[in-house]
Short mmCIF file of C-alpha atoms in Angstrom, two decimals:
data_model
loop_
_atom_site.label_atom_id
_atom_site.label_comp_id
_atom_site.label_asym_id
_atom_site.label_seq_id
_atom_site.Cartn_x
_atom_site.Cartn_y
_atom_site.Cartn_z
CA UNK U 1 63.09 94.81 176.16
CA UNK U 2 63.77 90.94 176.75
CA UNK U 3 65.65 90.88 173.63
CA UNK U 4 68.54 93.10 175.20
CA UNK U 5 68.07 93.16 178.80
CA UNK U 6 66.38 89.93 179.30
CA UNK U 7 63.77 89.00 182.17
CA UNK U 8 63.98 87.34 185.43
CA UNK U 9 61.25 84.82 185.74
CA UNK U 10 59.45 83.73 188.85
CA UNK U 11 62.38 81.28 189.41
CA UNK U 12 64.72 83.66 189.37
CA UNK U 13 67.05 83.24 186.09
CA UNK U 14 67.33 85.12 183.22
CA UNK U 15 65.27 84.56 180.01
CA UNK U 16 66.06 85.74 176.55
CA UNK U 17 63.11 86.55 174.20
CA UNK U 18 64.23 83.29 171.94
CA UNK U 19 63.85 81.29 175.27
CA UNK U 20 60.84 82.16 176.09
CA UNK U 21 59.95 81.90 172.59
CA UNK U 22 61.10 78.34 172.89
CA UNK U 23 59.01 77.93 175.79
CA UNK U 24 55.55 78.67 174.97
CA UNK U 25 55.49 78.68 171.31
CA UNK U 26 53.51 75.47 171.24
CA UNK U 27 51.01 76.68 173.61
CA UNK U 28 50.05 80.08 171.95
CA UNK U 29 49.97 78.37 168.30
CA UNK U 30 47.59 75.32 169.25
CA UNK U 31 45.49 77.34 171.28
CA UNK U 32 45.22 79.44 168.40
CA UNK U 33 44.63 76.56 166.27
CA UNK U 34 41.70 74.79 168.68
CA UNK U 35 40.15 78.66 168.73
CA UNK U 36 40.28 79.32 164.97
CA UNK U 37 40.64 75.95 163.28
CA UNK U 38 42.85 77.56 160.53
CA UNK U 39 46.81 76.65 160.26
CA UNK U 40 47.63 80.05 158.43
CA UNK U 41 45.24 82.29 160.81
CA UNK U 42 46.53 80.20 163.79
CA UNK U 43 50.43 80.97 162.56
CA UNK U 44 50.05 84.27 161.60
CA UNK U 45 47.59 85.16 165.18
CA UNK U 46 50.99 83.67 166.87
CA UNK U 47 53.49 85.93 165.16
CA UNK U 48 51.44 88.91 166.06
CA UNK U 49 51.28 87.75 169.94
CA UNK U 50 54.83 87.10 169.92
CA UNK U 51 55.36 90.58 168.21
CA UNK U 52 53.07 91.92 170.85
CA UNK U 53 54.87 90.15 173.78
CA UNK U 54 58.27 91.39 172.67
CA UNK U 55 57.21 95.11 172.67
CA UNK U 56 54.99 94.87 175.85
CA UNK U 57 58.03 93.39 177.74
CA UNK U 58 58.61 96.17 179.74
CA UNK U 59 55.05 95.94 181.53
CA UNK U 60 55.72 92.27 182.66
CA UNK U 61 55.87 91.82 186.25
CA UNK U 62 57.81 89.38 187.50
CA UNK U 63 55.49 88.05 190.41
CA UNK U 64 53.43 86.44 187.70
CA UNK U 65 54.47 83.49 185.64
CA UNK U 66 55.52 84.60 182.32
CA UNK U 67 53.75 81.47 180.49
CA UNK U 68 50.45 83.25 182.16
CA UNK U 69 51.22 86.61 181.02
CA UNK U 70 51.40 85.17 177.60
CA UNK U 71 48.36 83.47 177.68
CA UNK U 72 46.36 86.00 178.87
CA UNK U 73 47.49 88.60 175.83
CA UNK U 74 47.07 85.84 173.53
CA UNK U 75 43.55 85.13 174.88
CA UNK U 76 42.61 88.61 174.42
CA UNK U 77 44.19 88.84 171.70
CA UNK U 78 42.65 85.36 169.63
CA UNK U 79 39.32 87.04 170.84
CA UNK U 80 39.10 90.35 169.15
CA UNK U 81 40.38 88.30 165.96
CA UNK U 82 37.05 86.25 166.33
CA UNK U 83 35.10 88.85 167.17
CA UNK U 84 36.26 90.74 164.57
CA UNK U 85 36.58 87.45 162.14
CA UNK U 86 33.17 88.24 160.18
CA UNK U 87 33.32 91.56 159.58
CA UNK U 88 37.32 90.59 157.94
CA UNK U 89 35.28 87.86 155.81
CA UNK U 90 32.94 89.90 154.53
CA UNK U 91 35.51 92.34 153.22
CA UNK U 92 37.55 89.41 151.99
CA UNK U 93 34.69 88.38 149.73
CA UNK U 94 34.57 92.15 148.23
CA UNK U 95 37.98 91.73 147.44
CA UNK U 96 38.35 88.39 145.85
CA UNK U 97 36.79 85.57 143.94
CA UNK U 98 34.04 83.12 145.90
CA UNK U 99 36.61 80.07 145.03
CA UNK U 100 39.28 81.68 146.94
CA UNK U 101 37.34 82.70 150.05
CA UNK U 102 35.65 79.85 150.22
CA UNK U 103 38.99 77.92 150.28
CA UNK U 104 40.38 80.42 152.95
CA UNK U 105 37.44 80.13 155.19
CA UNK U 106 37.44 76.54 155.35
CA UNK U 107 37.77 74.98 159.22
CA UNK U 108 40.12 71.68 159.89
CA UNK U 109 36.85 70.46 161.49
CA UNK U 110 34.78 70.84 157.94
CA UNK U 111 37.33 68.98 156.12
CA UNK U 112 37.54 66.09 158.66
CA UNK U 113 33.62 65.54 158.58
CA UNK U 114 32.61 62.27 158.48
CA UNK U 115 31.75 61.23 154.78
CA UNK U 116 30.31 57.58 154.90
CA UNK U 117 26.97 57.22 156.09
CA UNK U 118 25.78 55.25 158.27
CA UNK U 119 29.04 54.42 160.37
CA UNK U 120 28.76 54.15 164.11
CA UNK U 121 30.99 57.53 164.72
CA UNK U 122 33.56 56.90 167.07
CA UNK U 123 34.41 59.73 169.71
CA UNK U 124 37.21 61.85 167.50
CA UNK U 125 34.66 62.14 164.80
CA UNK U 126 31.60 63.16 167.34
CA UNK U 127 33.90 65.67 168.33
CA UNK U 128 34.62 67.06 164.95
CA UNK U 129 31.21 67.16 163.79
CA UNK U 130 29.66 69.30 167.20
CA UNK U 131 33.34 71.50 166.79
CA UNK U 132 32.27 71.98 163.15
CA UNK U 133 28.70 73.11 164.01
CA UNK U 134 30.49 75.62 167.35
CA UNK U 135 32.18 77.35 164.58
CA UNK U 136 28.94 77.99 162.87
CA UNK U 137 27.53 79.69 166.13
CA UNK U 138 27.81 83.70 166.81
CA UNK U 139 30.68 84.59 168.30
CA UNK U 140 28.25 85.55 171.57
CA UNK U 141 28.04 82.00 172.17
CA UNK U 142 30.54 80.31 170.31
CA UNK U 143 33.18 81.98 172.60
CA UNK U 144 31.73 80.90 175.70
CA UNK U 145 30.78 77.78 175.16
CA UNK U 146 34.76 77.24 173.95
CA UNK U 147 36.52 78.39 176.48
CA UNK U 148 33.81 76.03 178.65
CA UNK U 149 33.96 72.72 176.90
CA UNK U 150 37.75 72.81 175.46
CA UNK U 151 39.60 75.57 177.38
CA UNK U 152 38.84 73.35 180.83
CA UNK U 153 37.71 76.83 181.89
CA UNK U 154 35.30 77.69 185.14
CA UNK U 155 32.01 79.77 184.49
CA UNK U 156 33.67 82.00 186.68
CA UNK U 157 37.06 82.18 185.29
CA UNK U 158 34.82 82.97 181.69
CA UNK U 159 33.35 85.51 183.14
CA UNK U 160 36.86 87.39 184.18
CA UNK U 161 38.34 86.73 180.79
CA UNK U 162 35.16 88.00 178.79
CA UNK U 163 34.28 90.62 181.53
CA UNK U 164 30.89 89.56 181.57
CA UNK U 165 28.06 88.19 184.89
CA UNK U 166 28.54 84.94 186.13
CA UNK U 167 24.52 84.91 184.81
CA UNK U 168 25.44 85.88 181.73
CA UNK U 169 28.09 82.97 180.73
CA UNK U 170 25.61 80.79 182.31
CA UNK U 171 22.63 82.21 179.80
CA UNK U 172 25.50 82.07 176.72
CA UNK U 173 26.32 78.59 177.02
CA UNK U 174 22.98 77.15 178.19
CA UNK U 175 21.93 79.01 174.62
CA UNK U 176 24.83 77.84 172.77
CA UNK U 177 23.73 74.00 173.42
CA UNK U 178 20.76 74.70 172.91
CA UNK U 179 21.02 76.13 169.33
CA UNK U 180 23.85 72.73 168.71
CA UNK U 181 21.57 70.57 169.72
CA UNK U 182 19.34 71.59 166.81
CA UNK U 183 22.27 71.69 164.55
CA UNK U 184 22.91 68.52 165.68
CA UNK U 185 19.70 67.11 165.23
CA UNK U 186 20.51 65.58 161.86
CA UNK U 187 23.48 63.74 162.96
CA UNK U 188 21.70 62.13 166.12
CA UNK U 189 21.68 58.43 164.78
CA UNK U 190 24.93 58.34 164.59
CA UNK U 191 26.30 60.31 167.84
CA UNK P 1 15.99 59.80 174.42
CA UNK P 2 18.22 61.00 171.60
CA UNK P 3 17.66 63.94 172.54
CA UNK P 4 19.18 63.37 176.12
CA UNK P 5 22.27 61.38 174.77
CA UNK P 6 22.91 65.09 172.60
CA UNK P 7 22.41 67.11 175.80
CA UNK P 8 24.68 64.48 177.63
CA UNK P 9 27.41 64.82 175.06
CA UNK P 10 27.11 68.91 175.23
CA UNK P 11 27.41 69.23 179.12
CA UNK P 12 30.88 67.72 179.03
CA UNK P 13 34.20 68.87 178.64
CA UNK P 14 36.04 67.37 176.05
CA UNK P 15 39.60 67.27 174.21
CA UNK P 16 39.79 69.27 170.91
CA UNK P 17 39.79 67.76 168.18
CA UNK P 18 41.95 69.72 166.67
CA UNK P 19 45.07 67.67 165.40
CA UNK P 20 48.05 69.37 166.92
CA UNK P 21 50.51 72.33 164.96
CA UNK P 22 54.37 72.55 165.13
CA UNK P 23 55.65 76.07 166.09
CA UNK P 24 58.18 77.83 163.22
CA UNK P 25 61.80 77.16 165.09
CA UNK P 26 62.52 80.76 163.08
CA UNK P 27 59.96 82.87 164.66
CA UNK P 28 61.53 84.49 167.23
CA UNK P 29 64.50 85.43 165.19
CA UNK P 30 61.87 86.88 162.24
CA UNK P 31 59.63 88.92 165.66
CA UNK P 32 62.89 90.59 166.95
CA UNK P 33 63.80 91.65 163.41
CA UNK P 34 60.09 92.95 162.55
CA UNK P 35 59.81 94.67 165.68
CA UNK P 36 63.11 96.24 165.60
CA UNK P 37 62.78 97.04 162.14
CA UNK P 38 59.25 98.94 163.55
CA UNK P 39 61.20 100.80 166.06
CA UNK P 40 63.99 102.25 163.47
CA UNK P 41 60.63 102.71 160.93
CA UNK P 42 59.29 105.07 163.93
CA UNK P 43 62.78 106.60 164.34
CA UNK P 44 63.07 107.16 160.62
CA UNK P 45 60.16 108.81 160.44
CA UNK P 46 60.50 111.41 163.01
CA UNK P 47 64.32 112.07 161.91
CA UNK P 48 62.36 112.54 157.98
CA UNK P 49 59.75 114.79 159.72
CA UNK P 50 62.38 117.26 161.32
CA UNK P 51 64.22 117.17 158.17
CA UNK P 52 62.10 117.78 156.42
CA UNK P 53 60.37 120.57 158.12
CA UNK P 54 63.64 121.98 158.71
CA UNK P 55 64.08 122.21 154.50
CA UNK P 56 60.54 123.90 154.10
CA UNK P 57 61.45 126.21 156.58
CA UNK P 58 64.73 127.14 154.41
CA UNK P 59 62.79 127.22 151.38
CA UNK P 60 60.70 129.48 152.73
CA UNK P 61 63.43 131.69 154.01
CA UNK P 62 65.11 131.48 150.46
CA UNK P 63 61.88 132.68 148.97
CA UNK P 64 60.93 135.56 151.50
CA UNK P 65 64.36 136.86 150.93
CA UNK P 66 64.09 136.97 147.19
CA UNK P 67 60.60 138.96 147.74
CA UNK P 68 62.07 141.40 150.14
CA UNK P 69 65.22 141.78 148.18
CA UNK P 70 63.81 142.14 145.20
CA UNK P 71 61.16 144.92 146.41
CA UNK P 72 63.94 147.40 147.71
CA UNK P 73 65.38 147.25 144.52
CA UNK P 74 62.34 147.94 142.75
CA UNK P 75 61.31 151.01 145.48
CA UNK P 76 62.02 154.51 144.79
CA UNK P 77 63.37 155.80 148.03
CA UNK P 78 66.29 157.32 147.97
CA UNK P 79 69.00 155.60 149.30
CA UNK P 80 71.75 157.63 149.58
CA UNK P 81 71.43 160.82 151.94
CA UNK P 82 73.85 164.05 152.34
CA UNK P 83 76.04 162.35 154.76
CA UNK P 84 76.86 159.36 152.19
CA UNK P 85 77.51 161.74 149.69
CA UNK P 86 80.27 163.89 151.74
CA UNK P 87 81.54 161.10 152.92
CA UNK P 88 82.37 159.51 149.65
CA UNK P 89 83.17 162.99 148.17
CA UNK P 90 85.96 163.43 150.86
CA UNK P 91 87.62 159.73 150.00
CA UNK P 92 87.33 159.64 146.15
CA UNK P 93 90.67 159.61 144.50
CA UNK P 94 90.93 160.89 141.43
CA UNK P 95 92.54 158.76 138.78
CA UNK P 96 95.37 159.41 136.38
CA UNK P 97 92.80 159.19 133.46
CA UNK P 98 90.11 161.83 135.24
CA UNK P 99 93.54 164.07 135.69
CA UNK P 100 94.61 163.84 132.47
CA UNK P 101 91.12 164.64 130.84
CA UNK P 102 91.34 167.96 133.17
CA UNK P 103 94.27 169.07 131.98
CA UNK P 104 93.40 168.28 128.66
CA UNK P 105 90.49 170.13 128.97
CA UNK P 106 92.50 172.78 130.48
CA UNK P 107 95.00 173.20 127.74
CA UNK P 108 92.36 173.01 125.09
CA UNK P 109 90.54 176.08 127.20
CA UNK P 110 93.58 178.37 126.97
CA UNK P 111 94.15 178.04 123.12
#
């Protein structure tokens, strides 16, 4: 356990769980935030990496970087969630009122839209409105097309993470613009 | 042509725009206790389990006692034999009130 015994990172010293805590806490919680565009799911996808790293401490191997052991069990981990993210909605919705859903459901990138019309947009706000319109995509091409434009990821380096073809990240994403730019459509005046 | 500038703006990698979240200082403290407090839960539970498979396993013990206890005493075999009877035969002591009854008895016999 790092707790208790601690682990030796690729530099060689000793790291307590709070350190590395300390160290990558930032990291795991915006990249859940960019991924999910919700502060509580984002904060509460973090506590249950961090939960997961603490338990799983025994399998680290120290010839990796620890920050990129982390990010790869938070990756995976931020996935499922999305993957799984409808399915949760829709049993939300049995459970409670529209009002309430509704108000849990809502993205950071819907409630930044652009509201006056007619304003040359400037590059934040483009940003927000194709973000906005990604998050209305299925997750078969939403999460491609994410880890492509704001992840700074490689086709190839997709393909590992998703364990999917080179061919077929290619086929998601090239879909994926093609379905925003007809969400987009609408907004082209002003992009 | 607005068509291309949407395609141009799609191919390209670009910042989030996802305004930026401060991590809970607390957290770690909170994930040590939860997961700790999940290791004693699993502890707990197995230490419950054996006790309390140990107490059905008494109570059943109690119960099978009672049952077999209670159906001797219920059965008609005979339980003492012709070895049990000479034996206590040759250790009884008479008491002072059995004596005195005899002789009693005795006196009463000769009037």
């Amino acid at each position: 356990m790092i707790a208790q015994a601690g682990v030796i990172n690729s530099t060689g010293s000793q790291m307590t769980f709070d350190d590395i805590y300390q160290e990558n806490a930032d990291m795991i919680l915006n990249l859940a935030y960019r991924m999910t565009g919700k502060q509580e799911v984002a904060r509460d996808l973090t506590q249950d990496i961090f939960v997961k790293v603490y338990e799983k401490s025994d399998s680290f191997r120290e010839q990796s970087k620890i920050s990129t052991w982390i990010y790869r069990i938070a990756m995976n981990h931020i996935l499922n969630f999305i993957k799984r993210e409808k399915r949760l909605s829709f049993l939300d919705f049995m459970e409670q009122d529209t009002k309430t859903v509704r108000e849990g459901t809502v993205t950071v990138w819907e409630q930044n839209l652009p509201t006056q019309p007619d304003k040359a947009l400037e590059d934040h706000e483009k940003e927000n409105i194709i973000r906005h319109f990604v998050e209305q995509l299925n997750a078969k091409y939403k999460i491609p097309f994410l880890l492509f434009r704001y992840e700074e990821m490689s086709y190839q380096q997709i393909a590992n993470q998703l364990g999917l073809s080179m061919s077929a990240v290619e086929s998601r994403i090239f879909r994926a613009k093609k379905k925003l730019a007809e969400k987009l459509k609408p907004w082209q005046h002003r992009l | 042509m607005k068509n291309d500038k949407i395609e141009q703006l799609l191919n390209k990698k670009a910042k989030s725009p996802t305004p930026g979240l401060t991590p809970d200082p607390f957290l770690a403290t909170r994930i040590a206790a939860i997961a700790d407090g999940k290791k004693q839960e699993k502890a707990g539970g197995a230490l419950v389990s054996n006790w309390s498979f140990a107490s059905v396993i008494t109570a059943f013990a109690v119960v099978l006692g009672v049952y077999f206890g209670s159906a001797i005493l219920d059965s008609e075999v005979q339980n003492t034999d012709d070895v049990f009877s000479e034996y206590s035969q040759a250790f009884y002591q008479t008491g002072f009130a059995e004596n005195f009854e005899t002789t009693l008895d005795s006196g009463g016999s000769e009037e």
